[in-house]
mmCIF file of C-alpha atoms in Angstrom:
data_model
loop_
_atom_site.group_PDB
_atom_site.id
_atom_site.type_symbol
_atom_site.label_atom_id
_atom_site.label_comp_id
_atom_site.label_asym_id
_atom_site.label_seq_id
_atom_site.Cartn_x
_atom_site.Cartn_y
_atom_site.Cartn_z
ATOM 1 C CA GLU A 590 22.234 75.600 -34.474
ATOM 2 C CA GLU A 591 20.221 74.270 -37.407
ATOM 3 C CA GLN A 592 16.595 73.653 -36.827
ATOM 4 C CA LEU A 593 14.044 71.474 -38.696
ATOM 5 C CA LEU A 594 10.442 72.315 -38.933
ATOM 6 C CA GLU A 595 7.914 69.790 -40.366
ATOM 7 C CA SER A 596 4.593 70.753 -41.776
ATOM 8 C CA GLY A 597 1.727 69.291 -43.753
ATOM 9 C CA GLY A 598 0.201 66.718 -41.429
ATOM 10 C CA GLY A 599 -3.363 66.329 -40.806
ATOM 11 C CA LEU A 600 -6.473 64.171 -41.137
ATOM 12 C CA VAL A 601 -6.799 62.258 -44.378
ATOM 13 C CA GLN A 602 -9.227 59.505 -45.552
ATOM 14 C CA PRO A 603 -7.863 56.053 -46.363
ATOM 15 C CA GLY A 604 -6.748 55.894 -49.837
ATOM 16 C CA GLY A 605 -5.925 59.704 -49.955
ATOM 17 C CA SER A 606 -2.761 61.678 -50.259
ATOM 18 C CA LEU A 607 -0.713 64.043 -48.266
ATOM 19 C CA ARG A 608 2.524 65.898 -48.773
ATOM 20 C CA LEU A 609 4.856 66.579 -45.689
ATOM 21 C CA SER A 610 7.533 69.171 -45.746
ATOM 22 C CA CYS A 611 10.479 69.788 -43.680
ATOM 23 C CA ALA A 612 12.043 73.229 -43.725
ATOM 24 C CA ALA A 613 15.685 73.570 -42.539
ATOM 25 C CA SER A 614 17.327 76.699 -41.118
ATOM 26 C CA GLY A 615 21.029 77.178 -41.249
ATOM 27 C CA SER A 616 23.664 76.674 -44.057
ATOM 28 C CA THR A 617 24.309 73.035 -43.750
ATOM 29 C CA PHE A 618 21.311 71.452 -45.387
ATOM 30 C CA THR A 619 22.820 70.745 -48.803
ATOM 31 C CA SER A 620 25.742 68.822 -47.158
ATOM 32 C CA TYR A 621 23.799 66.238 -45.533
ATOM 33 C CA ALA A 622 21.441 63.214 -46.309
ATOM 34 C CA MET A 623 18.043 63.545 -44.722
ATOM 35 C CA ILE A 624 15.472 60.858 -43.417
ATOM 36 C CA TRP A 625 11.888 60.542 -42.370
ATOM 37 C CA VAL A 626 11.034 58.574 -39.355
ATOM 38 C CA ARG A 627 7.520 57.902 -37.950
ATOM 39 C CA GLN A 628 6.108 56.900 -34.600
ATOM 40 C CA ALA A 629 2.638 55.506 -34.284
ATOM 41 C CA PRO A 630 0.687 56.421 -31.092
ATOM 42 C CA GLY A 631 2.317 54.594 -28.179
ATOM 43 C CA LYS A 632 4.814 52.812 -30.370
ATOM 44 C CA GLY A 633 8.561 52.883 -31.173
ATOM 45 C CA LEU A 634 10.362 54.723 -33.947
ATOM 46 C CA GLU A 635 10.048 53.329 -37.560
ATOM 47 C CA TRP A 636 12.504 54.447 -40.290
ATOM 48 C CA VAL A 637 10.376 55.414 -43.343
ATOM 49 C CA SER A 638 12.744 56.868 -45.995
ATOM 50 C CA GLY A 639 16.102 58.456 -46.797
ATOM 51 C CA ILE A 640 17.666 60.614 -49.417
ATOM 52 C CA SER A 641 21.250 61.499 -50.132
ATOM 53 C CA SER A 642 22.524 65.022 -49.935
ATOM 54 C CA SER A 643 22.305 65.495 -53.719
ATOM 55 C CA GLY A 644 18.791 63.812 -53.942
ATOM 56 C CA GLY A 645 20.355 61.243 -56.296
ATOM 57 C CA ASP A 646 19.826 58.276 -54.052
ATOM 58 C CA THR A 647 16.584 57.527 -52.283
ATOM 59 C CA PHE A 648 15.596 54.665 -49.997
ATOM 60 C CA TYR A 649 12.437 53.302 -48.495
ATOM 61 C CA ALA A 650 10.992 50.909 -45.994
ATOM 62 C CA ASP A 651 9.128 48.067 -47.455
ATOM 63 C CA SER A 652 5.934 49.155 -45.659
ATOM 64 C CA VAL A 653 5.838 52.398 -47.826
ATOM 65 C CA LYS A 654 7.694 51.489 -50.988
ATOM 66 C CA GLY A 655 5.603 52.359 -54.095
ATOM 67 C CA ARG A 656 3.210 54.592 -52.010
ATOM 68 C CA PHE A 657 5.647 57.342 -50.641
ATOM 69 C CA THR A 658 8.211 59.472 -52.582
ATOM 70 C CA ILE A 659 10.996 61.358 -50.816
ATOM 71 C CA SER A 660 12.447 64.432 -52.527
ATOM 72 C CA ARG A 661 14.371 67.572 -51.493
ATOM 73 C CA ASP A 662 14.873 71.084 -52.969
ATOM 74 C CA ASN A 663 18.293 72.235 -51.913
ATOM 75 C CA SER A 664 17.781 75.705 -53.269
ATOM 76 C CA LYS A 665 14.939 76.112 -50.742
ATOM 77 C CA LYS A 666 16.486 73.889 -48.087
ATOM 78 C CA THR A 667 13.367 71.800 -47.994
ATOM 79 C CA LEU A 668 12.698 67.977 -47.755
ATOM 80 C CA HIS A 669 9.382 66.515 -48.856
ATOM 81 C CA LEU A 670 7.456 63.245 -48.418
ATOM 82 C CA GLN A 671 4.783 62.659 -50.894
ATOM 83 C CA MET A 672 2.394 60.053 -49.387
ATOM 84 C CA SER A 673 -0.278 58.452 -51.347
ATOM 85 C CA SER A 674 -2.654 55.416 -50.908
ATOM 86 C CA LEU A 675 -2.576 56.091 -47.239
ATOM 87 C CA ARG A 676 -3.700 53.489 -44.826
ATOM 88 C CA GLY A 677 -4.732 53.425 -41.199
ATOM 89 C CA GLU A 678 -1.344 51.919 -40.233
ATOM 90 C CA ASP A 679 0.355 55.043 -41.610
ATOM 91 C CA THR A 680 -1.263 57.136 -38.752
ATOM 92 C CA ALA A 681 1.900 58.512 -36.826
ATOM 93 C CA VAL A 682 3.891 61.464 -36.000
ATOM 94 C CA TYR A 683 6.279 61.891 -38.786
ATOM 95 C CA TYR A 684 9.853 63.328 -38.091
ATOM 96 C CA CYS A 685 12.456 64.549 -40.324
ATOM 97 C CA ALA A 686 16.008 64.238 -39.370
ATOM 98 C CA LYS A 687 19.425 65.288 -40.475
ATOM 99 C CA ASP A 688 21.812 62.646 -41.735
ATOM 100 C CA TYR A 689 21.288 58.954 -41.838
ATOM 101 C CA SER A 690 22.615 58.800 -38.260
ATOM 102 C CA GLY A 691 19.952 61.246 -37.013
ATOM 103 C CA TYR A 692 21.967 64.278 -36.021
ATOM 104 C CA ARG A 693 19.080 66.750 -35.608
ATOM 105 C CA TRP A 694 15.288 66.197 -35.365
ATOM 106 C CA GLY A 695 12.230 68.324 -35.892
ATOM 107 C CA GLN A 696 9.258 68.367 -33.654
ATOM 108 C CA GLY A 697 7.253 66.206 -35.904
ATOM 109 C CA THR A 698 3.874 66.491 -37.689
ATOM 110 C CA LEU A 699 0.816 64.320 -36.865
ATOM 111 C CA VAL A 700 -0.728 62.281 -39.839
ATOM 112 C CA THR A 701 -4.081 60.731 -39.011
ATOM 113 C CA VAL A 702 -5.607 58.369 -41.653
ATOM 114 C CA SER A 703 -9.206 57.695 -40.766
ATOM 115 C CA SER A 704 -12.671 57.951 -42.339
ATOM 116 C CA ASP B 270 16.054 43.542 -43.514
ATOM 117 C CA ASN B 271 18.513 44.055 -40.727
ATOM 118 C CA VAL B 272 16.872 43.291 -37.373
ATOM 119 C CA MET B 273 18.018 45.300 -34.334
ATOM 120 C CA THR B 274 17.325 43.657 -30.985
ATOM 121 C CA GLN B 275 17.630 45.741 -27.820
ATOM 122 C CA THR B 276 17.896 44.260 -24.242
ATOM 123 C CA PRO B 277 16.372 44.891 -21.825
ATOM 124 C CA LEU B 278 13.136 46.519 -22.971
ATOM 125 C CA SER B 279 12.560 47.987 -19.459
ATOM 126 C CA LEU B 280 15.266 49.072 -17.186
ATOM 127 C CA PRO B 281 14.498 50.442 -13.650
ATOM 128 C CA VAL B 282 17.551 52.269 -12.349
ATOM 129 C CA THR B 283 18.651 53.977 -9.110
ATOM 130 C CA LEU B 284 19.835 57.556 -9.257
ATOM 131 C CA GLY B 285 23.547 57.683 -9.208
ATOM 132 C CA GLN B 286 23.968 54.057 -10.306
ATOM 133 C CA PRO B 287 25.257 52.758 -13.731
ATOM 134 C CA ALA B 288 23.010 51.643 -16.402
ATOM 135 C CA SER B 289 23.680 49.559 -19.549
ATOM 136 C CA ILE B 290 21.611 48.718 -22.641
ATOM 137 C CA SER B 291 22.441 46.168 -25.297
ATOM 138 C CA CYS B 292 21.757 46.325 -29.070
ATOM 139 C CA ARG B 293 22.451 43.245 -31.368
ATOM 140 C CA SER B 294 22.276 43.325 -35.052
ATOM 141 C CA SER B 295 21.215 40.428 -37.251
ATOM 142 C CA GLN B 296 24.115 41.119 -39.641
ATOM 143 C CA SER B 297 27.400 43.004 -39.336
ATOM 144 C CA LEU B 298 27.120 46.672 -39.401
ATOM 145 C CA VAL B 299 30.697 47.194 -40.669
ATOM 146 C CA ARG B 300 30.447 48.848 -44.042
ATOM 147 C CA SER B 301 32.905 48.584 -46.949
ATOM 148 C CA ASP B 302 34.413 51.990 -46.104
ATOM 149 C CA GLY B 303 35.417 50.542 -42.721
ATOM 150 C CA ASN B 304 32.830 52.624 -40.612
ATOM 151 C CA THR B 305 30.050 51.200 -38.564
ATOM 152 C CA TYR B 306 26.978 53.385 -38.429
ATOM 153 C CA LEU B 307 25.359 52.623 -35.144
ATOM 154 C CA SER B 308 23.613 55.381 -33.365
ATOM 155 C CA TRP B 309 21.991 55.712 -29.928
ATOM 156 C CA LEU B 310 19.035 58.083 -29.463
ATOM 157 C CA HIS B 311 17.105 59.237 -26.442
ATOM 158 C CA GLN B 312 13.387 60.301 -26.381
ATOM 159 C CA ARG B 313 11.710 61.779 -23.552
ATOM 160 C CA PRO B 314 7.839 61.779 -23.236
ATOM 161 C CA GLY B 315 6.276 64.146 -25.748
ATOM 162 C CA GLN B 316 9.551 65.142 -27.302
ATOM 163 C CA PRO B 317 11.384 64.171 -30.586
ATOM 164 C CA PRO B 318 14.361 61.912 -30.362
ATOM 165 C CA ARG B 319 17.789 63.431 -29.776
ATOM 166 C CA LEU B 320 21.146 61.899 -30.914
ATOM 167 C CA LEU B 321 23.509 60.791 -28.030
ATOM 168 C CA ILE B 322 26.043 58.619 -29.858
ATOM 169 C CA TYR B 323 26.951 58.066 -33.512
ATOM 170 C CA LYS B 324 29.404 55.646 -35.231
ATOM 171 C CA ILE B 325 29.334 53.409 -32.111
ATOM 172 C CA SER B 326 31.150 55.552 -29.678
ATOM 173 C CA ASN B 327 31.227 59.190 -30.698
ATOM 174 C CA ARG B 328 29.399 61.547 -28.472
ATOM 175 C CA PHE B 329 27.176 64.034 -30.201
ATOM 176 C CA SER B 330 27.564 67.816 -29.436
ATOM 177 C CA GLY B 331 26.457 68.674 -25.978
ATOM 178 C CA VAL B 332 26.004 65.118 -24.805
ATOM 179 C CA PRO B 333 27.092 64.657 -21.222
ATOM 180 C CA ASP B 334 30.349 62.338 -20.847
ATOM 181 C CA ARG B 335 28.406 60.025 -18.498
ATOM 182 C CA PHE B 336 27.085 58.528 -21.816
ATOM 183 C CA SER B 337 29.351 56.163 -23.606
ATOM 184 C CA GLY B 338 29.001 53.696 -26.540
ATOM 185 C CA SER B 339 30.977 50.638 -27.375
ATOM 186 C CA GLY B 340 30.921 47.560 -29.435
ATOM 187 C CA ALA B 341 31.688 46.200 -32.785
ATOM 188 C CA GLY B 342 30.343 44.092 -35.667
ATOM 189 C CA THR B 343 26.915 42.897 -34.480
ATOM 190 C CA ASP B 344 26.963 43.851 -30.701
ATOM 191 C CA PHE B 345 26.764 47.295 -29.221
ATOM 192 C CA THR B 346 26.282 48.799 -25.801
ATOM 193 C CA LEU B 347 25.265 52.103 -24.397
ATOM 194 C CA LYS B 348 26.397 52.875 -20.691
ATOM 195 C CA ILE B 349 25.336 55.619 -18.508
ATOM 196 C CA SER B 350 27.960 55.872 -15.722
ATOM 197 C CA ARG B 351 25.720 57.647 -13.116
ATOM 198 C CA VAL B 352 21.987 57.909 -13.889
ATOM 199 C CA GLU B 353 20.489 61.296 -13.379
ATOM 200 C CA ALA B 354 16.692 62.139 -13.216
ATOM 201 C CA GLU B 355 16.704 63.706 -16.676
ATOM 202 C CA ASP B 356 17.818 60.389 -18.262
ATOM 203 C CA VAL B 357 14.507 58.836 -18.058
ATOM 204 C CA GLY B 358 12.753 58.055 -21.292
ATOM 205 C CA VAL B 359 13.189 55.563 -24.170
ATOM 206 C CA TYR B 360 16.556 54.681 -25.709
ATOM 207 C CA TYR B 361 16.718 53.548 -29.252
ATOM 208 C CA CYS B 362 19.664 52.145 -31.298
ATOM 209 C CA LEU B 363 19.672 52.953 -35.115
ATOM 210 C CA GLN B 364 21.662 51.325 -37.850
ATOM 211 C CA ALA B 365 22.467 53.245 -40.927
ATOM 212 C CA SER B 366 24.900 50.831 -42.415
ATOM 213 C CA HIS B 367 22.313 49.054 -44.525
ATOM 214 C CA PHE B 368 19.080 50.048 -46.222
ATOM 215 C CA PRO B 369 16.451 49.918 -45.151
ATOM 216 C CA GLN B 370 17.584 51.488 -41.884
ATOM 217 C CA THR B 371 16.300 49.967 -38.731
ATOM 218 C CA PHE B 372 15.650 50.862 -35.187
ATOM 219 C CA GLY B 373 15.649 48.703 -32.083
ATOM 220 C CA GLN B 374 12.457 48.259 -30.239
ATOM 221 C CA GLY B 375 13.414 50.802 -27.496
ATOM 222 C CA THR B 376 14.398 50.341 -23.870
ATOM 223 C CA LYS B 377 12.321 52.357 -21.321
ATOM 224 C CA VAL B 378 14.518 53.695 -18.510
ATOM 225 C CA GLU B 379 12.698 54.679 -15.367
ATOM 226 C CA ILE B 380 13.843 55.686 -11.807
ATOM 227 C CA LYS B 381 13.225 53.099 -9.185
#
């Protein structure tokens, strides 16, 4: 069973940057689109960004457009989310998931934006 | 953006009894390829979400058959035929037919 493992979360000051990664095990990574979803403390799920299997198509929520960049390295079976100009409202657990429909999910990585 | 509205937001249920959650989309989720990309996910406290149903009514691998999905166009329903203790948590619908993708607000299921 394919597993996803997020990393790169932590404490960052407002206006700062952070790069999240999602490492996939198994052999199907290159066949699937991937998404990032976040969950602020005590809140519901918020879709953040998605990328096609080839990486040729990328999509963003309005709340992060122009600040976040999604990318993938299929040779390393890794998904990334480059986050810049971070704000307090970006504080959340960030999950990566397989396919636009959310087939498999990682355990999440916590991003805290605070001074 | 497409708005997904779930009802109810809180659902107290009795063990062994059925439960139903509704999800309504502000626009049709039927795509040009004829598919409707509506998923249902379950999240237990402290855990990541897990997929239950995809494309309206397809149970994901390992999901018990007491879970079923139905609907079309803009109106969708998740049903649990007989609620078990492990079914507590929050249920979300997710649409993947239009970008940006959107979730419903979540329905918290608890045992009476």
